[in-house]
Coordinates of C-alpha atoms and ligand atoms in Angstrom, one line a residue:
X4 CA 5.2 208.9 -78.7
X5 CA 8.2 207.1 -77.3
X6 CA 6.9 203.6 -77.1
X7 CA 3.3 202.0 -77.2
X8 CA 1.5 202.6 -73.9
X9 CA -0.5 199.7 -72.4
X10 CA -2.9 200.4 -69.7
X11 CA -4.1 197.6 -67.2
X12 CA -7.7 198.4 -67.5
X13 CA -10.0 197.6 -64.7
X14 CA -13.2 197.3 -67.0
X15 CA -11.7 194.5 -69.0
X16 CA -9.4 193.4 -66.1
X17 CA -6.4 192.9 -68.7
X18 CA -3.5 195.3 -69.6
X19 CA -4.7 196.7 -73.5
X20 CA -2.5 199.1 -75.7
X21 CA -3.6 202.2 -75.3
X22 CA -5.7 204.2 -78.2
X23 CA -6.8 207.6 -77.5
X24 CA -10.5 208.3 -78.5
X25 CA -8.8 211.5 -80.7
X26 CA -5.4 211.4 -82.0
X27 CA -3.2 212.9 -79.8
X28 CA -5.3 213.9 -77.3
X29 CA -6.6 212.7 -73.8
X30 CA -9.6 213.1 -71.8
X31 CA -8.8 211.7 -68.0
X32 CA -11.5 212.1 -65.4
X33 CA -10.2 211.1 -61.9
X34 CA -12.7 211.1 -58.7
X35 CA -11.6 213.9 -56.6
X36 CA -11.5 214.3 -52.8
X37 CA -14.8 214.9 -50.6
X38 CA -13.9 217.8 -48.6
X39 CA -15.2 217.3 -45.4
X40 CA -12.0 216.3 -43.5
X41 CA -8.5 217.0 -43.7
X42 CA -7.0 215.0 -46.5
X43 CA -5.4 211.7 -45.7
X44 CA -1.8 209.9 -46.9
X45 CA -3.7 207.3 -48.6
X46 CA -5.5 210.2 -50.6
X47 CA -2.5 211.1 -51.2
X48 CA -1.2 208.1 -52.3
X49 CA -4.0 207.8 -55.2
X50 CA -3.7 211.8 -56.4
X51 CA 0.1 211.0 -56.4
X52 CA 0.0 208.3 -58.6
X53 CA -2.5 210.0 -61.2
X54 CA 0.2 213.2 -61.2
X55 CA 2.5 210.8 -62.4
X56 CA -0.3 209.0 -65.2
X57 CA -1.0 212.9 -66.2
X58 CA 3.1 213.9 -66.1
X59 CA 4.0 210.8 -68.2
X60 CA 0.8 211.2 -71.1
X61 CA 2.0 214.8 -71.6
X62 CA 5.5 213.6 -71.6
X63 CA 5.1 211.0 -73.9
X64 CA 3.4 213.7 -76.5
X65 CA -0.4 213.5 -75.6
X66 CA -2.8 216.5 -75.0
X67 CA -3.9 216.1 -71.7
X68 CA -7.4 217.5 -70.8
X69 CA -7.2 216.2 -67.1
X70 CA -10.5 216.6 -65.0
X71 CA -10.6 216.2 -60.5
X72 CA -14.0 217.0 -59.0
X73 CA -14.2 218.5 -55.9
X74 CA -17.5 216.5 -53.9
X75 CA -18.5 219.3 -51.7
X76 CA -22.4 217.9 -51.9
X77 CA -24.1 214.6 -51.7
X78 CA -21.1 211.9 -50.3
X79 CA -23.2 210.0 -47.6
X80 CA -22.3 208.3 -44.6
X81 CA -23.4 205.1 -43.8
X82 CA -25.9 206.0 -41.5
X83 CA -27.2 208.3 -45.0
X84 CA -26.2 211.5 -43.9
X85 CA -24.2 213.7 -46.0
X86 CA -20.7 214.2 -44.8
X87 CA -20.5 218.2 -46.0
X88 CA -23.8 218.6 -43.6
X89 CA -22.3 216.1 -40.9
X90 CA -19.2 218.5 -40.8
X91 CA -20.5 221.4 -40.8
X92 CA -22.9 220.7 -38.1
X93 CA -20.1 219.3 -35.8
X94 CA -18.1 222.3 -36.5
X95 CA -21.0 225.0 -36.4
X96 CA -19.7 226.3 -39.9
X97 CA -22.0 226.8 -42.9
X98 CA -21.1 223.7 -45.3
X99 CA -19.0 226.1 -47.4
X100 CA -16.6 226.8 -44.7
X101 CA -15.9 223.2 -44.4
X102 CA -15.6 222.6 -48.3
X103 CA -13.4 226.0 -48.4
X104 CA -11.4 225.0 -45.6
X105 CA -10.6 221.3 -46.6
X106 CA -10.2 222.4 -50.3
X107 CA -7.4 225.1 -48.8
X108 CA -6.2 222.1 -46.9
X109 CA -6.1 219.8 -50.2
X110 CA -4.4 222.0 -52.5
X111 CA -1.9 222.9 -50.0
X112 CA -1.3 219.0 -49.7
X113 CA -1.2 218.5 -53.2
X114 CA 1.5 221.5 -53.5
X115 CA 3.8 219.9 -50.7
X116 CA 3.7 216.8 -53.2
X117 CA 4.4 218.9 -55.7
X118 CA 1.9 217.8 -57.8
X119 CA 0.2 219.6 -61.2
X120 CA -3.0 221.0 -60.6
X121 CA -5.8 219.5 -63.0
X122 CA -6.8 221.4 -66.0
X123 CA -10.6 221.6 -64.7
X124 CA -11.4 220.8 -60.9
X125 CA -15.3 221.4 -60.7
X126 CA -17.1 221.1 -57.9
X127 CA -20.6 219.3 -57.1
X128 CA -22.2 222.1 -55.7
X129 CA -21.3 224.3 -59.0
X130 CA -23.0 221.5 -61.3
X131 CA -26.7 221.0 -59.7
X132 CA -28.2 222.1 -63.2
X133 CA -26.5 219.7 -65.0
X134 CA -26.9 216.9 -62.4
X135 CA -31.3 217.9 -62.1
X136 CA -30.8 217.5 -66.2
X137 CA -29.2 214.2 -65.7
X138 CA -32.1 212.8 -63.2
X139 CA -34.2 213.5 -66.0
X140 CA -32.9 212.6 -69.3
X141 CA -33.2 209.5 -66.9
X142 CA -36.3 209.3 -66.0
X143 CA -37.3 209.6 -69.8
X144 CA -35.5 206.7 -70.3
X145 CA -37.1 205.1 -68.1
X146 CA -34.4 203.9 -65.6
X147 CA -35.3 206.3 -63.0
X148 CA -38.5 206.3 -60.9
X149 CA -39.7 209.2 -58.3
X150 CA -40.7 208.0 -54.5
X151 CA -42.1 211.0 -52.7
X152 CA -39.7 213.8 -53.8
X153 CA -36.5 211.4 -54.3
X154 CA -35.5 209.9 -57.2
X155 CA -34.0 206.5 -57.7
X156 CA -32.1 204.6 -60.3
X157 CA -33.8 201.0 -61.4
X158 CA -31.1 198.6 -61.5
X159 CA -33.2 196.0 -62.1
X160 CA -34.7 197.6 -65.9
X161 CA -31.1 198.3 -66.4
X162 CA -30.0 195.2 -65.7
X163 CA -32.8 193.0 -67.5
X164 CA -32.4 195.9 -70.7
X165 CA -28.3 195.8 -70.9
X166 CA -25.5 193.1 -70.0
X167 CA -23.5 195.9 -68.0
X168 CA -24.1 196.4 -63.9
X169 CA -22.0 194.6 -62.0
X170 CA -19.2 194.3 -64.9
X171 CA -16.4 197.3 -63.6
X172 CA -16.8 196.3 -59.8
X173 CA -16.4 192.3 -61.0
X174 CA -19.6 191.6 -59.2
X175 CA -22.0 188.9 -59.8
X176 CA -26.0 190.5 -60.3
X177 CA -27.4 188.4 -58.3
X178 CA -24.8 188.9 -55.1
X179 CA -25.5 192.6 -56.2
X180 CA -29.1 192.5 -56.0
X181 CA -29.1 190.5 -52.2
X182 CA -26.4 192.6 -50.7
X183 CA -28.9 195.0 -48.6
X184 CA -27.6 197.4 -46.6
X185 CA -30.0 199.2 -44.4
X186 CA -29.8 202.7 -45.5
X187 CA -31.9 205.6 -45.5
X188 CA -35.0 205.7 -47.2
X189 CA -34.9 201.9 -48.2
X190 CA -38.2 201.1 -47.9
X191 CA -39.4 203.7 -50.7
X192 CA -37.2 201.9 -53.5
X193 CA -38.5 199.1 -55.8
X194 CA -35.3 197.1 -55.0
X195 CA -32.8 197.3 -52.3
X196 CA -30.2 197.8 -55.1
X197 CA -31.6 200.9 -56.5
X198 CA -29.7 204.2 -55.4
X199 CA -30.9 207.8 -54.9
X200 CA -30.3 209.9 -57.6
X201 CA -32.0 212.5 -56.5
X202 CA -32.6 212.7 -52.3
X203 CA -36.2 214.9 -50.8
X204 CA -34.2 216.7 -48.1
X205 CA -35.5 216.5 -44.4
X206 CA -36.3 219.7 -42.0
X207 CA -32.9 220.1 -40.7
X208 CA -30.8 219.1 -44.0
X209 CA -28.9 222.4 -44.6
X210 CA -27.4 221.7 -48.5
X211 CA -30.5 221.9 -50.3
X212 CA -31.9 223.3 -54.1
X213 CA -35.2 223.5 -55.6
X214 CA -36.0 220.8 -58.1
X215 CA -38.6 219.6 -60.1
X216 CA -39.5 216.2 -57.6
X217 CA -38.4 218.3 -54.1
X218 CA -36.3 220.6 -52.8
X219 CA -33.2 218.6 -51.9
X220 CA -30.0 217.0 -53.3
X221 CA -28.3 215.2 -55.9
X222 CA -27.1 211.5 -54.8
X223 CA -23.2 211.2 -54.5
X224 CA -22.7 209.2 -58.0
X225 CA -24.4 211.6 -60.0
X226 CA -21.9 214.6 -59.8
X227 CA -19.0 212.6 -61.4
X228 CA -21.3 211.7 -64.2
X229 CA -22.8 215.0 -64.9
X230 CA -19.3 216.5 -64.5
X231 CA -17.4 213.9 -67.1
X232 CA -20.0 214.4 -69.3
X233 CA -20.2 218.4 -69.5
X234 CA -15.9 218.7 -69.7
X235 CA -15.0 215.4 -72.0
X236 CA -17.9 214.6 -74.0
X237 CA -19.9 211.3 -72.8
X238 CA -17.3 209.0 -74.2
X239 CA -14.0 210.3 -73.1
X240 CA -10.5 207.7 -72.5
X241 CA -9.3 207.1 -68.5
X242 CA -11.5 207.0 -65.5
X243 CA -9.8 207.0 -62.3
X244 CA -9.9 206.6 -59.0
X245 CA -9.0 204.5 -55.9
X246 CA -10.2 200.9 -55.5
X247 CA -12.5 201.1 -52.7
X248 CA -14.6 203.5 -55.4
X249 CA -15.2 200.5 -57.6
X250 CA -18.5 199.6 -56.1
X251 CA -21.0 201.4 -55.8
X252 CA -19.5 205.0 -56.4
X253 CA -18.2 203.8 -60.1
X254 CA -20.6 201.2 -60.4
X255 CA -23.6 203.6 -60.1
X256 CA -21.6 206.0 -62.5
X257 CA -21.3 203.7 -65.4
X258 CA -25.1 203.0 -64.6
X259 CA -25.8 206.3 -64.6
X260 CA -24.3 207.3 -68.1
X261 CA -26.0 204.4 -69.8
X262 CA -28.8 205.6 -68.2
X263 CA -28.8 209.4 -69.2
X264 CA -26.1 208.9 -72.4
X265 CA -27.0 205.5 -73.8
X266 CA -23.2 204.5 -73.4
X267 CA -20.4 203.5 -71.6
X268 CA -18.2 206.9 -70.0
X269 CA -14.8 205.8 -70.0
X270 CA -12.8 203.4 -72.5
X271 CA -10.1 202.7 -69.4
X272 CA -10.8 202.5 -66.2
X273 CA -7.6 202.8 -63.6
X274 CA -8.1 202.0 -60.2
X275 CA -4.9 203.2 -57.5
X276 CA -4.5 200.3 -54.4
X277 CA -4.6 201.1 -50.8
X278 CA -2.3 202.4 -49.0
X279 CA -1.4 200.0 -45.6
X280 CA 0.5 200.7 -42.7
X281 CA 2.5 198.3 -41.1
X282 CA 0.4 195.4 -42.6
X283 CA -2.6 196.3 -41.5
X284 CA -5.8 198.8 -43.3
X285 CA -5.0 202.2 -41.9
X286 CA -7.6 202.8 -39.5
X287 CA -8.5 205.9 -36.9
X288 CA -10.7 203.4 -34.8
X289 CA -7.5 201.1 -33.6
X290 CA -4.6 204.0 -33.6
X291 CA -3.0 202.5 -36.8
X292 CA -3.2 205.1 -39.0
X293 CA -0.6 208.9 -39.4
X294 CA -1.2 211.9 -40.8
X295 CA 1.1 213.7 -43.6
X296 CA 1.7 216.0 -40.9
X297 CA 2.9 213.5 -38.6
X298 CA 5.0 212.2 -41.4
X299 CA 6.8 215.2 -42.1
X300 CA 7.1 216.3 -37.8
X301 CA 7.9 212.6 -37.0
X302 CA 5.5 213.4 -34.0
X303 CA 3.8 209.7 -34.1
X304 CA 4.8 206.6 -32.3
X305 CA 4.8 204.8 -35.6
X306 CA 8.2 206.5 -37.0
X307 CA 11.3 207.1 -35.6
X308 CA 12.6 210.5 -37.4
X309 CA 10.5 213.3 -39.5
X310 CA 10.4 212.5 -43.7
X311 CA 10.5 214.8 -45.6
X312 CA 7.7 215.2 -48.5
X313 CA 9.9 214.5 -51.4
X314 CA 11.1 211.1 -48.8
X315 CA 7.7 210.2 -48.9
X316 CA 6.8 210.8 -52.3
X317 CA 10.0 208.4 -53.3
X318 CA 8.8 205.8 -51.2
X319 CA 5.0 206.0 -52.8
X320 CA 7.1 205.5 -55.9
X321 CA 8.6 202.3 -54.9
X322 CA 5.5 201.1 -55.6
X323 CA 3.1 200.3 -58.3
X324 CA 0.0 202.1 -58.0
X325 CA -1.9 198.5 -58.6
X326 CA -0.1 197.4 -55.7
X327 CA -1.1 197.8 -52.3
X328 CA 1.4 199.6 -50.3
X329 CA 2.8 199.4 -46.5
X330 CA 4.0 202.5 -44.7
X331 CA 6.7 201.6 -42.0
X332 CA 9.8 203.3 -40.7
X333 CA 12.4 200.7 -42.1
X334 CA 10.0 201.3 -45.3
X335 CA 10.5 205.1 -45.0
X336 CA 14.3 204.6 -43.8
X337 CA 15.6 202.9 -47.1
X338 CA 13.6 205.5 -49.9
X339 CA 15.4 208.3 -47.7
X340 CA 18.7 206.5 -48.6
X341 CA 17.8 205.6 -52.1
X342 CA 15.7 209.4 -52.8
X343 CA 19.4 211.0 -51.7
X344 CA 21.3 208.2 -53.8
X345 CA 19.4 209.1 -56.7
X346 CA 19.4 212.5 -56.3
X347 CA 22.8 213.0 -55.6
X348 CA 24.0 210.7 -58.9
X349 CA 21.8 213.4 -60.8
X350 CA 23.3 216.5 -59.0
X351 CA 27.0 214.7 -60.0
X352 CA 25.7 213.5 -63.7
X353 CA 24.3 217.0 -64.6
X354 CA 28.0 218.6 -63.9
X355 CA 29.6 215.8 -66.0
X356 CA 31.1 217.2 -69.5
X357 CA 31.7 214.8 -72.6
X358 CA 34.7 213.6 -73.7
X359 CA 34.1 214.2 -77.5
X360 CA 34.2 210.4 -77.6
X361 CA 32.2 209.4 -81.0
X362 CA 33.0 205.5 -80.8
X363 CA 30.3 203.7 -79.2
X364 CA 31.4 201.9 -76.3
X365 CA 30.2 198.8 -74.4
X366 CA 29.5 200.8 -71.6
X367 CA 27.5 203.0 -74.2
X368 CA 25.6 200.0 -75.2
X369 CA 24.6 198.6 -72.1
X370 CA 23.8 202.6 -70.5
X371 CA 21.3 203.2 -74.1
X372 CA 20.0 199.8 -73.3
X373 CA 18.6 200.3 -69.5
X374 CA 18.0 204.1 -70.6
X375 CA 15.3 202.5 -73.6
X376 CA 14.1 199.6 -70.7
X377 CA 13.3 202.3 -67.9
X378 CA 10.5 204.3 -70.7
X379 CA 9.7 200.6 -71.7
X380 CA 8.9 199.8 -68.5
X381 CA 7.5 203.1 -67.6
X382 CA 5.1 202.7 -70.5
X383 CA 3.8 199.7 -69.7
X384 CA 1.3 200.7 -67.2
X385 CA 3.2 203.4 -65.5
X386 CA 5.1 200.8 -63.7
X387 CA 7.2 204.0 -61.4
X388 CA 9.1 201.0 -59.5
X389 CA 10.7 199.3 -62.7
X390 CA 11.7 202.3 -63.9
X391 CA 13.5 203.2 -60.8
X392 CA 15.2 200.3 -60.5
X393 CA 16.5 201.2 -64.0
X394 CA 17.6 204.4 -63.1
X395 CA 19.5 202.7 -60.3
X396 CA 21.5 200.8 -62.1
X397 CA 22.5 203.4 -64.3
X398 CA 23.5 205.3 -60.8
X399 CA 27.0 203.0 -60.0
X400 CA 28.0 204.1 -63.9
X401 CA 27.7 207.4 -62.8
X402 CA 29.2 207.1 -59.4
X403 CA 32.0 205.1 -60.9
X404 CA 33.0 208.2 -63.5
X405 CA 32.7 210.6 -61.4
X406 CA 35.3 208.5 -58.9
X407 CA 37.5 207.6 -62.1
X408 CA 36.7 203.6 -61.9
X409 CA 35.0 204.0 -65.1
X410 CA 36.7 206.0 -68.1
X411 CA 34.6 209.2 -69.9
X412 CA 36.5 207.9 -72.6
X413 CA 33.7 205.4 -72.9
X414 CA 31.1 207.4 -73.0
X415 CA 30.4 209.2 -76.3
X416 CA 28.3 212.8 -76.6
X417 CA 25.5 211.5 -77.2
X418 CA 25.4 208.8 -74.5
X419 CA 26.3 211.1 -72.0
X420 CA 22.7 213.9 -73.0
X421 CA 20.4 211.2 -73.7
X422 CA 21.8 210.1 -69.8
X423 CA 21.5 213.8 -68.1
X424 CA 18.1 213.8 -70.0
X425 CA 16.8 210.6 -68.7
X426 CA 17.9 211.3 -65.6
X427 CA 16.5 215.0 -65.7
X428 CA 13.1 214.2 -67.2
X429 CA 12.5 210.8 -65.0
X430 CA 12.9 212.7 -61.5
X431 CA 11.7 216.2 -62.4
X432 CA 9.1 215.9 -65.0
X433 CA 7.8 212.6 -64.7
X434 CA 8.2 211.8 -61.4
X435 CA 8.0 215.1 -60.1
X436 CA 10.3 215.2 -57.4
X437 CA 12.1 218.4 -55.6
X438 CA 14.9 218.9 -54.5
X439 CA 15.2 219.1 -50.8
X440 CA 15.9 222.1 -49.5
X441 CA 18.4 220.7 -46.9
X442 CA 19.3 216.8 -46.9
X443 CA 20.9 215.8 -50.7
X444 CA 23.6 217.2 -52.7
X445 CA 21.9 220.3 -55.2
X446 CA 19.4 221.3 -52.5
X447 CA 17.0 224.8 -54.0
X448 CA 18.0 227.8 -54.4
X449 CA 19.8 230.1 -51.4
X450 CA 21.2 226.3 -49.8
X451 CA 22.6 224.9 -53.0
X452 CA 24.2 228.3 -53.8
X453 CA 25.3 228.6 -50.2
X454 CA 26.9 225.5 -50.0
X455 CA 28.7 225.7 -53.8
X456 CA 30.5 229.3 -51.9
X457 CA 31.5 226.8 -49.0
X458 CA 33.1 224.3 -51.2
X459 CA 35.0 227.5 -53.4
X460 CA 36.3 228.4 -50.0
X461 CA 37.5 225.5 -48.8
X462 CA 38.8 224.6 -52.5
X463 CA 40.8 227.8 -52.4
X464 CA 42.1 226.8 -49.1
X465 CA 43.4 224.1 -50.5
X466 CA 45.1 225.0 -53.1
X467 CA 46.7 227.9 -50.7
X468 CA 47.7 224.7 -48.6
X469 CA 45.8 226.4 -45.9
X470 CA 44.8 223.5 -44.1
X471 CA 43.3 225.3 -41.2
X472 CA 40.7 226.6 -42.8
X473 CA 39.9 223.8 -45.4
X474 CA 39.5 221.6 -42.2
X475 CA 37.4 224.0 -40.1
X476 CA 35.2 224.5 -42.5
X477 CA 34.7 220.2 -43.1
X478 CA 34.9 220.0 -39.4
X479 CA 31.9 222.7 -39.2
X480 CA 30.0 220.8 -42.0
X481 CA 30.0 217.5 -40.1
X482 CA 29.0 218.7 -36.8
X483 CA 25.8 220.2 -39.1
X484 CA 25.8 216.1 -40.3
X485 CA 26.6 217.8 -43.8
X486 CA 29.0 215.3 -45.5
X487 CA 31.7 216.7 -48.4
X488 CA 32.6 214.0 -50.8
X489 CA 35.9 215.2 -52.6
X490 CA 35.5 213.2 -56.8
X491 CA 36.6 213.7 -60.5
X492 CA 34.0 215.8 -61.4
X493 CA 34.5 218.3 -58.5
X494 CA 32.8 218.4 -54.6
X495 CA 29.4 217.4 -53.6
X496 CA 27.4 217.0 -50.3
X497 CA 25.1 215.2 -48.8
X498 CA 23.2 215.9 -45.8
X499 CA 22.5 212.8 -43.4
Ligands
LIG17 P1 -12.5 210.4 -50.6 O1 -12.1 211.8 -50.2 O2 -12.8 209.5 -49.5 O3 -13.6 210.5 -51.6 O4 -11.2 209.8 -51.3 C1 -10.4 210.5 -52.3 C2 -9.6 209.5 -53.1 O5 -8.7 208.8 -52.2 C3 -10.4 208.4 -53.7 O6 -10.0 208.1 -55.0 C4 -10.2 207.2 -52.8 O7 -10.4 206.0 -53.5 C5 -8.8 207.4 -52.4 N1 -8.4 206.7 -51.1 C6 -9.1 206.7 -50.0 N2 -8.5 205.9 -49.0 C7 -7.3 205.5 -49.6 C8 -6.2 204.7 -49.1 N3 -6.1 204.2 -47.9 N4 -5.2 204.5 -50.0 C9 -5.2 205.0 -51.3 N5 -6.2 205.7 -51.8 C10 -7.3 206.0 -51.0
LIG18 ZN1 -16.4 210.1 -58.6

């Protein structure tokens, strides 16, 4: 492990060191998407950040057992009607076309991010067994009660038996226990508080399975429980998930667990902020909300060019996933100059060769010294936006060797791997950031290898003093908005 980790855990509400349940190894359970719609940015947002918690734990040494549910049964509207049936009705397609369709949909989101798939993504509708067992280990503990076919949690036993609802979600009991919302079924619960478990399903309901109290379906909470519980054990380390999951959906789980386990699920809970655009909660109801596919067509009124993935991905960076964060095109405009300023130090860093230099430096010093503050930073709470701003000012040291302001001479061996490394490890391993394919110096594959034949050409040119053709080919380059910046180290580019 590089450094000790500290975590800013939800459940206690204060930032703890972290200490896995088993050496070594970590069980992480993150609240997956309900796949009745096409995935939105802010989805995006939280399953970006928890890439990054997943890519830095295995970084840093841990085993990583990571864990995203797919809720394909169960997630109710307001109005109480499941959102799989609600789709699938509006859409005349059997509920699994919907969940296959928006899971397609996810993953191929999730790839565009270039994020790492979990190690087990279950879904609810593969887990009714385990979630019928659950209802009744309990109802044998006597916090569930049956109303005509549905069964329903009883917050109030629980919370005269055990110090615990309302704790994770920060909410008094007594707030809790007034705040009635008129939903479905109310009138057959002993409190307005108590949730369905287990919900009798009506004539036209299409997701149904037989059970011992009706034929029907399992309430939305349960799946995450049932599913935690099966692939990390009932006490497992990290619980994740966006804020707005906080109450009732992790609420009800913790609930739940006590209920069925007899313990608390999760040692740290992590909770991702909202994402915003231009000040305001993203909503489809007033026009303020966009669409990755918007993002990366810059086909909305809210943007003035297309981003690229990799753009946008920077710019969720920025920020720390605790913090709320505000899509806007100036917002968008500055991570595409700083994404191509960091990527094009790296490309010029990774083609940098020592100087045999053994003496340690000042220079030296002060480049070890941000290199140990950006994992210092990084490991205290994944804090992605200190650790850039690290890697940025290591980025003039690079830019200023490669342009001969600063000597190599200062920079010994090892100074100049444990930089490349940093460097390497921060953007493609922990961050997980691409390359893009056009727009940055070291763009993928056939364009990066393209572009290095250009530069031999026009390099030869040079050197033949054929200055016709080492100026029609820049010339040809700009009018493509493809920049050649001649330095030390050699000939980069940059596409604007
Ligand atoms: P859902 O599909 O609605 O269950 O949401 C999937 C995940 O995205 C959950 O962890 C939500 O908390 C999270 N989420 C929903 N809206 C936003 C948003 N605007 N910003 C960040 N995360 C969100
Ligand atoms: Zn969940």
């Amino acid at each position: 492990m590089k450094n000790d980790l500290y975590i800013q855990n939800s459940l206690t509400r204060q930032k703890e060191l972290f200490k896995p349940i088993n050496e070594g190894f970590i069980g992480m359970y993150v609240c997956g998407p309900t796949v009745y719609s096409d995935v939105h940015i802010g989805n995006c947002r939280t399953f970006v950040s928890f890439d990054v918690i997943y890519r830095y734990l295995k970084y840093i040494g841990y085993q990583v057992r990571y864990v995203r549910n797919i809720t394909d049964v169960g997630h109710l509207t307001d109005e109480g009607e499941d959102k799989m049936s609600k789709g699938a009705k509006l859409a005349k397609l059997e509920p699994m076309e919907v969940a296959q369709k928006y899971t397609v949909g996810f993953h191929d989101m999730m790839r565009i991010f270039n994020t790492l798939p979990p190690d087990i993504e279950p879904r609810a509708t593969g887990h009714i067994i385990e979630q019928i067992e659950m209802v009744q280990q309990i109802i044998d503990n006597g916090l569930g009660y049956e109303r005509n076919g549905s069964v329903y949690f009883d917050t109030i036993k629980f919370a005269k038996e055990q110090d615990v609802y309302g704790k994770l979600s920060g909410r008094k009991i007594d707030d809790l226990f007034t705040e009635t919302r008129d939903l479905k079924n109310q009138s057959e619960k002993n409190h307005p508080s108590d949730f369905a478990i287990w919900m009798k399903a009506s004539e036209d309901h299409i997701l149904r399975w037989n059970s011992p109290w009706s034929v029907g379906f399992p309430g939305w909470h349960l799946e995450c429980s049932a599913m935690s519980t099966k692939y990390l054990g009932k006490q497992f380390d990290i619980h994740g998930g966006g804020n707005d999951l906080k109450f009732p959906h992790h609420e009800n789980e913790v609930a739940q667990n006590h209920g069925a386990c007899g313990c608390h699920p999760a040692n740290y809970w992590i909770h991702t902020n909202m994402l915003e655009m231009n000040g305001r909660k993203m909503a489809k109801s007033d026009g303020n909300t966009i669409t990755p596919a918007q993002l990366f067509s810059g086909d909305s009124p809210h943007i003035s060019k297309a981003y690229s993935p990799m753009i946008v991905k920077f710019f969720m960076l920025q920020a720390h996933y605790g913090s709320t964060l505000d899509i806007t095109d100036k917002g968008l405009q500055d991570a595409e100059k700083g994404y191509h300023r960091l990527m094009e130090a790296n490309a010029l860093l990774q083609k940098m060769e020592a100087s045999d230099s053994d003496i340690t430096s000042e220079l030296d010093t002060e480049i070890n010294a941000t290199i140990d503050k950006a994992f210092q930073q990084m490991s205290d709470d994944f804090n992605t936006p200190m650790a850039l701003a690290r890697l940025f000012e290591l980025v003039p040291k690079i830019n200023g060797i490669s342009a001969g302001h600063l000597s190599m001479d200062d920079v010994n061996t090892d100074t100049l791997e444990k930089l490349k490394s940093t460097f390497h490890s921060f953007i493609y391993d922990i961050f997980g950031l691409l390359d893009d394919v056009v727009g940055g110096a070291n763009g993928n594959g056939v364009t990066d290898g393209l572009m290095e034949l250009i530069i031999d050409l026009r390099q030869n040119a040079r050197v033949n003093k054929d200055w016709g053709t080492s100026d029609k080919i820049r010339d040809t380059l700009q009018e493509l908005q493809i920049q050649l910046k001649d330095g030390k180290e050699g000939t980069t580019w940059s596409k604007n």
